[in-house]
Coordinates of C-alpha atoms and ligand atoms in Angstrom, one line a residue:
M1 CA 0.0 0.0 0.0
I2 CA 0.9 3.6 -0.5
V3 CA 0.5 6.4 2.1
V4 CA -0.4 9.8 0.7
L5 CA 0.3 12.6 3.2
D6 CA -2.1 15.5 2.8
F7 CA -0.5 18.9 3.0
G8 CA -3.8 20.6 2.2
G9 CA -3.5 20.6 -1.6
Q10 CA -6.8 20.5 -3.5
Y11 CA -5.7 17.4 -5.4
A12 CA -4.6 15.3 -2.4
Q13 CA -7.7 13.0 -2.6
L14 CA -7.2 12.8 -6.4
I15 CA -3.6 11.4 -5.8
A16 CA -5.0 8.6 -3.6
R17 CA -7.6 7.8 -6.3
R18 CA -5.1 7.7 -9.1
V19 CA -2.9 5.3 -7.2
R20 CA -5.9 3.1 -6.7
E21 CA -6.7 3.4 -10.4
A22 CA -3.3 1.9 -11.0
R23 CA -4.5 -0.9 -8.8
V24 CA -2.4 -0.2 -5.7
F25 CA -4.2 0.4 -2.4
S26 CA -3.6 3.9 -1.0
E27 CA -4.6 5.8 2.1
L28 CA -4.8 9.5 2.6
L29 CA -3.4 10.6 6.0
P30 CA -3.0 14.1 7.5
Y31 CA 0.6 15.5 7.1
D32 CA 1.2 15.4 10.8
T33 CA 0.5 11.7 11.2
P34 CA 3.1 10.4 13.6
L35 CA 6.0 8.5 12.0
E36 CA 5.1 5.5 14.2
E37 CA 1.7 5.3 12.7
I38 CA 3.0 5.5 9.2
R39 CA 5.5 2.7 9.9
R40 CA 2.8 0.6 11.4
R41 CA 1.0 0.6 8.0
D42 CA 4.1 -0.8 6.4
P43 CA 3.7 1.2 3.2
E44 CA 5.7 0.4 0.1
G45 CA 5.9 4.0 -0.8
I46 CA 4.9 7.5 0.5
I47 CA 3.6 10.4 -1.6
L48 CA 3.7 14.0 -0.2
S49 CA 0.9 16.0 -1.7
G50 CA 0.9 19.6 -2.8
G51 CA -0.3 22.4 -0.5
P52 CA -1.4 26.0 -0.5
N53 CA 1.4 27.3 1.7
S54 CA 4.9 28.6 1.0
V55 CA 7.5 26.5 2.9
Y56 CA 8.9 29.7 4.4
E57 CA 5.5 30.9 5.9
R58 CA 5.2 30.9 9.6
G59 CA 3.4 27.7 10.8
A60 CA 3.6 26.1 7.3
P61 CA 3.3 22.3 7.6
R62 CA 6.6 20.5 7.9
V63 CA 7.7 16.9 7.6
D64 CA 9.8 14.9 10.0
A65 CA 13.3 14.4 8.4
A66 CA 13.3 10.8 9.6
L67 CA 10.6 10.1 7.1
F68 CA 13.3 10.1 4.4
D69 CA 15.3 7.5 6.3
L70 CA 12.5 4.9 6.6
G71 CA 14.0 3.0 3.7
V72 CA 10.6 3.6 1.9
P73 CA 10.6 5.4 -1.5
V74 CA 9.1 8.9 -1.3
L75 CA 7.6 11.0 -4.1
G76 CA 7.1 14.7 -3.3
I77 CA 4.6 16.6 -5.5
C78 CA 4.8 20.4 -5.6
Y79 CA 4.8 21.6 -2.0
G80 CA 5.9 18.0 -1.1
M81 CA 8.9 18.3 -3.4
Q82 CA 9.9 21.7 -1.9
L83 CA 9.7 20.2 1.6
M84 CA 11.9 17.3 0.5
A85 CA 14.4 19.8 -0.9
L86 CA 14.4 22.0 2.1
T87 CA 14.7 19.1 4.6
L88 CA 17.6 17.5 2.8
G89 CA 19.7 20.5 2.3
G90 CA 18.5 22.1 -1.0
E91 CA 17.1 25.5 -1.5
V92 CA 13.6 26.8 -2.2
G93 CA 12.5 30.3 -3.3
A94 CA 10.1 32.4 -5.3
V95 CA 10.4 32.0 -9.1
Q96 CA 10.6 34.9 -11.5
I97 CA 7.5 34.0 -13.5
R98 CA 4.8 32.2 -11.7
E99 CA 3.5 29.2 -13.5
Y100 CA -0.2 28.3 -13.4
G101 CA -1.8 25.8 -15.8
R102 CA -0.2 24.1 -18.7
S103 CA 3.6 24.2 -19.0
K104 CA 6.0 22.6 -21.5
L105 CA 8.3 20.3 -19.7
E106 CA 11.7 19.2 -21.0
V107 CA 13.0 15.9 -19.7
R108 CA 16.8 15.8 -19.1
G109 CA 19.1 13.0 -18.4
H110 CA 16.7 10.0 -18.4
G111 CA 15.2 10.2 -15.0
E112 CA 13.6 6.9 -13.7
L113 CA 10.4 8.7 -13.1
F114 CA 10.1 9.7 -16.8
S115 CA 11.1 6.4 -18.2
G116 CA 9.1 5.5 -21.3
T117 CA 7.8 9.1 -21.7
P118 CA 8.8 11.6 -24.4
D119 CA 11.5 14.3 -24.0
E120 CA 8.9 17.0 -24.3
Q121 CA 5.5 16.9 -22.6
T122 CA 2.7 19.0 -21.2
V123 CA 2.3 19.2 -17.5
W124 CA -0.1 21.0 -15.1
T125 CA 1.7 23.3 -12.7
S126 CA 0.6 25.8 -10.1
H127 CA 3.2 27.4 -8.0
G128 CA 4.8 30.6 -6.8
D129 CA 7.8 28.9 -5.3
A130 CA 10.2 26.3 -6.7
V131 CA 13.4 24.4 -5.9
L132 CA 16.3 26.7 -6.7
A133 CA 19.0 24.2 -5.7
A134 CA 18.6 20.4 -5.4
P135 CA 19.9 18.7 -2.3
P136 CA 23.3 17.1 -2.5
G137 CA 23.3 13.8 -4.4
F138 CA 20.1 14.7 -6.3
R139 CA 19.9 14.7 -10.1
V140 CA 17.7 17.3 -11.9
T141 CA 15.6 15.4 -14.4
A142 CA 13.2 18.0 -15.9
R143 CA 12.8 21.8 -16.4
T144 CA 10.5 24.3 -18.1
P145 CA 11.6 27.5 -19.9
S146 CA 11.1 29.5 -16.6
V147 CA 11.8 26.9 -13.9
P148 CA 15.2 25.1 -14.2
I149 CA 14.4 22.4 -11.6
L150 CA 11.0 21.0 -12.3
A151 CA 11.9 17.4 -11.2
F152 CA 14.7 15.8 -9.3
E153 CA 15.6 12.3 -8.0
E154 CA 18.0 10.3 -6.0
P155 CA 17.1 6.8 -7.0
S156 CA 19.6 5.0 -4.7
R157 CA 17.7 6.4 -1.8
G158 CA 14.3 6.1 -3.5
L159 CA 13.6 9.9 -3.4
Y160 CA 11.8 11.7 -6.2
G161 CA 10.2 15.1 -6.6
V162 CA 8.1 16.8 -9.2
Q163 CA 7.0 20.4 -9.3
F164 CA 3.8 19.7 -11.3
H165 CA 0.7 17.6 -10.8
P166 CA 1.0 14.1 -12.3
E167 CA -2.5 13.2 -10.8
V168 CA -4.3 15.8 -13.0
R169 CA -5.6 14.7 -16.4
H170 CA -4.0 17.7 -18.1
T171 CA -0.6 16.3 -17.4
E172 CA -0.2 14.2 -20.5
Y173 CA 1.9 11.4 -19.0
G174 CA 0.9 11.8 -15.4
M175 CA -0.3 8.3 -15.0
E176 CA 2.8 6.8 -16.6
I177 CA 4.9 8.9 -14.2
L178 CA 2.9 7.7 -11.2
K179 CA 3.1 4.1 -12.4
N180 CA 6.9 4.4 -12.7
F181 CA 7.0 5.5 -9.1
L182 CA 4.6 2.7 -7.9
F183 CA 5.9 -0.2 -10.0
E184 CA 9.6 0.6 -10.6
A185 CA 10.6 2.7 -7.6
C186 CA 8.4 1.1 -4.9
G187 CA 8.0 -2.4 -6.5
C188 CA 4.3 -2.5 -5.8
A189 CA 2.1 -5.1 -7.5
P190 CA -1.1 -4.1 -9.2
D191 CA -3.3 -6.3 -7.1
W192 CA -6.0 -3.9 -5.8
T193 CA -8.6 -5.5 -8.1
P194 CA -12.3 -5.8 -7.6
V195 CA -12.0 -9.5 -6.9
N196 CA -9.3 -8.9 -4.3
I197 CA -11.2 -6.0 -2.8
V198 CA -14.2 -8.3 -2.3
T199 CA -12.1 -11.2 -1.0
E200 CA -10.3 -9.0 1.5
A201 CA -13.4 -7.2 2.7
V202 CA -15.2 -10.6 3.2
E203 CA -12.3 -11.9 5.2
R204 CA -12.2 -8.8 7.4
V205 CA -15.9 -9.0 8.1
R206 CA -15.6 -12.7 9.1
E207 CA -12.8 -11.9 11.4
Q208 CA -14.7 -9.1 13.1
V209 CA -18.1 -10.7 13.4
G210 CA -17.2 -14.3 13.8
A211 CA -20.2 -16.4 14.6
S212 CA -22.3 -13.5 15.9
R213 CA -25.4 -12.1 14.3
A214 CA -25.6 -8.7 12.5
I215 CA -28.3 -6.5 11.2
C216 CA -28.4 -3.9 8.5
A217 CA -30.8 -1.1 7.6
L218 CA -31.4 -1.2 3.8
S219 CA -32.4 2.0 2.1
G220 CA -32.2 0.8 -1.5
G221 CA -29.1 3.0 -2.1
V222 CA -25.9 1.5 -3.5
D223 CA -23.9 1.9 -0.3
S224 CA -26.1 0.1 2.2
A225 CA -26.9 -2.5 -0.5
T226 CA -23.3 -3.2 -1.3
A227 CA -22.3 -3.3 2.4
A228 CA -25.2 -5.8 3.0
M229 CA -24.2 -8.0 0.1
L230 CA -20.5 -8.1 1.3
V231 CA -21.5 -9.0 4.8
H232 CA -24.0 -11.6 3.5
R233 CA -21.1 -13.2 1.6
A234 CA -19.1 -13.3 4.8
I235 CA -21.5 -14.5 7.3
G236 CA -24.5 -15.8 5.3
D237 CA -27.8 -16.0 7.1
K238 CA -26.3 -14.6 10.3
L239 CA -27.1 -11.2 8.6
T240 CA -30.7 -10.0 8.7
C241 CA -31.6 -6.9 6.7
V242 CA -34.3 -4.6 7.7
F243 CA -36.0 -2.5 5.0
V244 CA -38.2 0.2 6.4
D245 CA -40.6 1.3 3.7
H246 CA -41.5 4.8 5.0
G247 CA -43.8 5.4 1.9
L248 CA -41.5 8.2 0.8
L249 CA -39.8 6.2 -1.9
R250 CA -40.2 6.5 -5.7
Q251 CA -42.4 4.4 -7.9
N252 CA -41.8 0.7 -7.6
E253 CA -38.7 1.3 -5.5
A254 CA -39.8 -0.8 -2.5
E255 CA -40.6 -3.7 -4.8
Q256 CA -37.2 -3.5 -6.5
V257 CA -35.4 -3.7 -3.1
V258 CA -37.4 -6.7 -2.0
E259 CA -36.9 -8.4 -5.4
A260 CA -33.1 -7.8 -5.5
F261 CA -32.4 -8.9 -1.9
R262 CA -35.0 -11.4 -0.9
R263 CA -35.7 -13.1 -4.2
E264 CA -32.5 -12.8 -6.1
A265 CA -29.8 -12.8 -3.4
G266 CA -31.7 -14.9 -1.0
L267 CA -30.9 -12.6 1.9
P268 CA -33.0 -12.7 5.1
L269 CA -35.0 -9.5 4.8
V270 CA -37.6 -8.0 7.1
H271 CA -39.8 -5.7 5.0
V272 CA -41.5 -3.3 7.3
D273 CA -44.5 -1.5 5.8
A274 CA -44.5 1.7 7.9
R275 CA -46.1 3.9 5.3
E276 CA -49.2 4.9 7.3
R277 CA -47.2 5.5 10.4
F278 CA -44.9 8.0 8.6
L279 CA -47.9 9.7 6.9
D280 CA -49.7 10.1 10.2
R281 CA -46.7 11.7 11.8
L282 CA -46.2 14.0 8.9
A283 CA -49.8 15.2 8.7
G284 CA -50.1 19.0 8.8
V285 CA -46.3 19.5 9.0
T286 CA -44.8 22.0 6.5
D287 CA -41.5 23.1 8.0
P288 CA -38.6 21.4 6.2
E289 CA -36.5 20.8 9.3
A290 CA -39.5 19.5 11.2
K291 CA -40.2 17.0 8.3
R292 CA -36.6 15.9 8.3
K293 CA -36.6 15.4 12.0
I294 CA -39.8 13.4 12.1
V295 CA -38.6 11.1 9.3
G296 CA -35.3 10.6 11.0
E297 CA -36.7 9.9 14.4
E298 CA -39.5 7.7 13.2
F299 CA -37.0 5.7 11.1
I300 CA -34.9 5.0 14.2
R301 CA -38.0 4.0 16.2
V302 CA -39.2 1.6 13.6
F303 CA -35.8 0.1 13.0
E304 CA -35.2 -0.3 16.8
E305 CA -38.5 -2.1 17.2
E306 CA -37.7 -4.5 14.4
A307 CA -34.1 -5.0 15.4
G308 CA -35.3 -5.8 18.9
K309 CA -37.1 -8.8 17.5
I310 CA -33.9 -10.2 16.0
R311 CA -32.4 -11.9 19.1
D312 CA -28.7 -11.7 20.0
A313 CA -27.7 -9.3 17.3
R314 CA -24.3 -7.7 18.2
F315 CA -23.3 -5.9 15.0
L316 CA -24.8 -3.1 12.9
V317 CA -23.7 -2.9 9.3
Q318 CA -23.3 0.5 7.8
G319 CA -22.3 1.7 4.3
T320 CA -19.8 4.4 5.5
L321 CA -17.5 5.4 2.6
Y322 CA -13.9 6.5 2.6
S323 CA -14.9 10.0 1.7
D324 CA -17.0 10.1 4.9
V325 CA -14.0 8.9 6.9
I326 CA -11.7 11.6 5.4
E327 CA -14.3 14.4 5.8
S328 CA -15.3 13.7 9.3
G329 CA -11.6 14.0 10.2
T330 CA -10.8 17.2 8.4
R331 CA -13.8 19.3 7.4
D332 CA -16.0 21.2 9.8
A333 CA -18.6 22.5 7.4
A334 CA -21.5 24.6 8.6
R335 CA -24.6 22.6 8.9
I336 CA -27.0 23.7 6.2
K337 CA -29.6 20.9 6.6
S338 CA -29.9 18.2 9.3
H339 CA -29.1 15.1 7.2
H340 CA -30.9 12.0 8.0
N341 CA -29.1 8.7 7.8
V342 CA -28.8 5.8 10.1
G343 CA -25.9 7.3 12.0
G344 CA -26.8 7.7 15.6
L345 CA -28.3 4.2 15.7
P346 CA -25.5 2.4 17.5
E347 CA -25.5 4.8 20.4
V348 CA -29.1 4.1 21.2
M349 CA -28.8 0.4 20.4
D350 CA -25.5 -0.6 21.9
L351 CA -24.3 -2.4 18.7
E352 CA -20.8 -2.6 17.3
L353 CA -20.4 -1.1 13.8
V354 CA -19.3 -3.1 10.8
E355 CA -18.3 -0.8 8.0
P356 CA -17.0 -2.9 5.1
L357 CA -16.8 0.1 2.7
R358 CA -14.8 2.3 5.0
N359 CA -11.8 2.1 2.7
L360 CA -13.6 2.6 -0.6
F361 CA -14.4 5.6 -2.8
K362 CA -17.9 5.8 -4.3
D363 CA -16.7 4.6 -7.8
E364 CA -15.0 1.6 -6.2
V365 CA -18.2 0.7 -4.4
R366 CA -19.9 0.5 -7.8
V367 CA -17.2 -1.7 -9.1
V368 CA -17.6 -4.0 -6.0
A369 CA -21.3 -3.9 -6.4
A370 CA -21.0 -5.1 -10.0
E371 CA -18.5 -7.7 -9.0
L372 CA -21.0 -9.0 -6.4
G373 CA -23.5 -9.4 -9.2
M374 CA -25.9 -6.7 -8.1
P375 CA -28.5 -5.6 -10.7
E376 CA -27.4 -2.6 -12.8
R377 CA -30.3 -0.5 -11.6
L378 CA -29.0 -0.7 -8.1
V379 CA -25.3 -0.3 -9.0
W380 CA -25.8 2.9 -10.9
R381 CA -28.6 4.4 -8.8
Q382 CA -28.4 8.1 -8.3
P383 CA -28.1 9.3 -4.7
F384 CA -31.5 9.6 -3.0
P385 CA -32.0 11.4 0.3
G386 CA -32.9 9.6 3.5
P387 CA -36.1 11.6 4.0
G388 CA -37.1 10.8 0.5
L389 CA -39.9 12.5 -1.3
A390 CA -40.9 14.3 1.9
I391 CA -38.3 16.9 1.1
R392 CA -39.3 17.1 -2.6
I393 CA -42.9 17.9 -1.7
I394 CA -43.0 21.5 -0.6
G395 CA -45.6 22.0 2.2
E396 CA -47.7 19.1 3.5
V397 CA -47.0 15.5 2.6
T398 CA -50.2 13.7 1.8
A399 CA -51.0 10.4 0.1
E400 CA -52.5 12.3 -2.8
R401 CA -49.5 14.6 -3.3
L402 CA -47.1 11.7 -3.0
E403 CA -49.0 10.0 -5.8
I404 CA -48.7 13.0 -8.0
L405 CA -45.0 13.5 -7.4
R406 CA -44.3 9.7 -7.8
K407 CA -46.0 9.6 -11.2
A408 CA -44.3 12.8 -12.5
D409 CA -40.9 11.5 -11.2
A410 CA -41.4 8.2 -12.9
V411 CA -42.0 9.9 -16.3
L412 CA -38.9 12.1 -15.8
Q413 CA -36.7 9.1 -14.9
D414 CA -38.1 7.1 -17.9
E415 CA -37.2 9.9 -20.4
I416 CA -33.8 10.6 -18.8
R417 CA -32.9 7.0 -19.0
S418 CA -34.1 6.5 -22.6
A419 CA -32.1 9.6 -23.7
G420 CA -29.0 8.0 -22.1
Y421 CA -28.6 10.8 -19.5
Y422 CA -29.2 8.9 -16.3
R423 CA -25.5 8.0 -15.5
R424 CA -24.2 11.3 -16.7
L425 CA -26.3 13.2 -14.1
W426 CA -25.5 13.3 -10.4
Q427 CA -29.2 13.5 -9.7
S428 CA -32.4 14.1 -11.7
F429 CA -35.8 14.3 -10.1
A430 CA -39.2 16.1 -9.9
V431 CA -40.2 18.5 -7.2
L432 CA -43.8 19.3 -6.2
P433 CA -44.3 23.0 -5.1
A434 CA -47.2 24.1 -2.9
V435 CA -48.8 26.4 -5.4
H436 CA -51.5 26.1 -8.1
S437 CA -51.5 27.9 -11.4
V438 CA -54.1 28.4 -14.1
G439 CA -53.9 26.5 -17.4
V440 CA -56.2 25.5 -20.2
M441 CA -56.7 21.9 -21.3
G442 CA -59.2 21.1 -24.1
D443 CA -61.4 24.1 -23.8
A444 CA -61.5 24.0 -20.0
R445 CA -59.7 26.1 -17.5
T446 CA -57.5 24.2 -15.1
Y447 CA -56.1 25.2 -11.7
A448 CA -53.5 22.6 -10.7
Y449 CA -50.0 22.0 -9.5
P450 CA -46.8 22.7 -11.4
I451 CA -43.9 20.2 -11.4
V452 CA -40.3 21.4 -11.3
I453 CA -37.6 19.5 -13.0
R454 CA -34.3 19.4 -11.1
A455 CA -31.3 17.8 -12.8
V456 CA -27.7 18.5 -11.8
T457 CA -24.1 17.4 -12.5
S458 CA -21.7 17.2 -9.6
D459 CA -18.7 15.2 -8.4
D460 CA -19.4 15.1 -4.7
A461 CA -22.7 17.1 -4.0
M462 CA -20.7 19.9 -2.3
T463 CA -21.1 21.9 -5.4
A464 CA -23.3 21.3 -8.4
D465 CA -24.3 22.7 -11.7
W466 CA -27.7 22.6 -13.3
A467 CA -27.6 20.2 -16.2
R468 CA -28.0 21.5 -19.7
L469 CA -30.6 19.0 -20.9
P470 CA -31.5 19.1 -24.6
Y471 CA -34.7 21.0 -25.4
D472 CA -36.3 18.1 -27.2
L473 CA -35.8 15.9 -24.1
L474 CA -37.3 18.6 -21.9
E475 CA -40.2 18.9 -24.3
R476 CA -40.9 15.2 -24.1
I477 CA -40.8 15.3 -20.3
S478 CA -43.1 18.3 -20.1
N479 CA -45.7 16.9 -22.5
R480 CA -45.8 13.5 -20.9
I481 CA -46.0 14.8 -17.4
I482 CA -48.9 17.1 -18.2
N483 CA -50.7 14.4 -20.3
E484 CA -50.1 11.5 -17.9
V485 CA -50.2 12.9 -14.4
P486 CA -53.6 14.1 -13.2
G487 CA -53.4 17.2 -11.1
V488 CA -50.5 18.8 -13.0
N489 CA -50.9 21.5 -15.6
R490 CA -47.5 23.1 -15.9
V491 CA -43.8 22.1 -15.9
A492 CA -40.9 24.3 -14.9
L493 CA -37.1 23.8 -15.0
D494 CA -34.8 24.7 -12.1
I495 CA -31.7 26.5 -13.4
T496 CA -30.0 27.1 -10.1
S497 CA -26.5 25.8 -9.3
K498 CA -25.1 25.0 -5.9
P499 CA -24.2 27.3 -4.4
P500 CA -26.4 29.4 -4.1
G501 CA -29.1 26.8 -4.3
T502 CA -29.0 23.4 -2.7
I503 CA -29.6 20.3 -4.7
E504 CA -32.8 19.3 -2.9
W505 CA -35.5 21.9 -2.4
E506 CA -35.9 21.4 1.3
Ligands
XMP1 P1 -28.3 19.4 -0.7 O1 -29.7 19.5 -0.9 O2 -27.8 19.7 0.7 O3 -27.9 17.8 -0.9 O4 -27.5 20.1 -1.8 C1 -26.7 17.3 -1.1 C2 -26.8 15.8 -1.4 O5 -27.2 15.1 -0.2 C3 -28.5 14.5 -0.5 N1 -29.3 14.7 0.8 C4 -29.4 13.7 1.7 N2 -28.9 12.5 1.8 N3 -29.9 12.2 3.9 C5 -29.2 11.7 2.9 O6 -28.8 10.6 3.0 C6 -30.5 13.5 3.9 O7 -31.2 13.9 4.8 C7 -30.2 14.3 2.7 N4 -30.5 15.5 2.3 C8 -29.9 15.8 1.1 C9 -29.0 15.2 -1.7 O8 -29.9 14.3 -2.4 C10 -27.8 15.5 -2.4 O9 -27.3 14.4 -3.1

């Protein structure tokens, strides 16, 4: 495995992902992780990420010099390279002409890192500082017209530095350069494959859970579904899944979950029909936060009741992802909405957590899901919020309004899928506002609900852009919704990005 030390650069997570794309397991750790802890992981290589600071700034992150004596190859990227230079006796300073964006790099003297790549190549740079003098024993292996030391190395000690971003796609031979580090310098084997990921995860779960019983709350989303399938593979019928149908799901969704798990995978599944219970509690409630709170609390209550019937359960399976692990350790974002998920459950229930996806990025979860033979519809399902349609119905949630939204949403999904847009969009859905507008159908006046189309592209839901859907697709969606969904006489399109809008309406 490879340890990537995060010095605060915007691409640190990307480095970890690219290493995994090369089929080598990698972990992203804060730059000040104690050396002992790094050593305990027994990495085959270490990568120091870029960072926003200048090495000479007061309080700028540093690196323990002993890191370079671990006998483990180290690749410093940008700030990481400068730290390496500074720590080992080189010199760092401001460059005359700052370089941002594409630069033309000239390879000099056949560096190991550049092996198999051309003498001239485009790289992505962003720096105000650069290495002015390489540390003793280091060879300069690349330059640009304005920066004489753009890469250096000391292969006998396994030390390499680049003043550009190999992890960014704009760097033409970035992946080759990373692979040279991984496979030539570190001697890694490309064995982080879907089959191995599954085998390893299954073994780990077996070790943790042993012969005990575990339970899992299924939502229908790809994360909880994949976690459940993995644990099922590890402990078989000792896992019971609880699927709480809160009645806020989309058309046919509940049936699809039951079909995929109980019938196809043969997994013990408790299907709780709690639709009325949730509707009763939501009656007359219009405030978004109140709705979120009610759905969250009621979900925990129902789940607890059902779980209580499963005797001697000791473990709770959750679909926590690697990005959640990284974020909970680093980011302290302001709370915009109280998110509902099943976190908080173990405290009230006194269960130990099993999190088989803790090491995986979202795209890796999809690969694992496919490897486990899960149906394509589940593997590629767009994210769906825990409170479901309750936060896409503005105002009161009633059976009648749920029906309208469900029908409109089904039409929208159908057209988006047929047009080949489903996977390209982060999310696409219908929203039901709490207003009526006047229309004319046949010769009669109508006074009915509008439906709002929301479709966004995004990488991580932190920011999002409204999707530029083709006009003819929008036209088909609009015509079909108005013709096929009673109670709707108008269709509008939401063209707000995030920020300033959020993805969901409530
Ligand atoms: P917003 O609306 O805050 O949503 O831009 C960001 C992403 O989170 C999803 N979302 C939720 N997911 N429980 C969830 O599991 C929730 O309570 C919840 N609220 C929003 C939303 O669909 C989008 O992908």
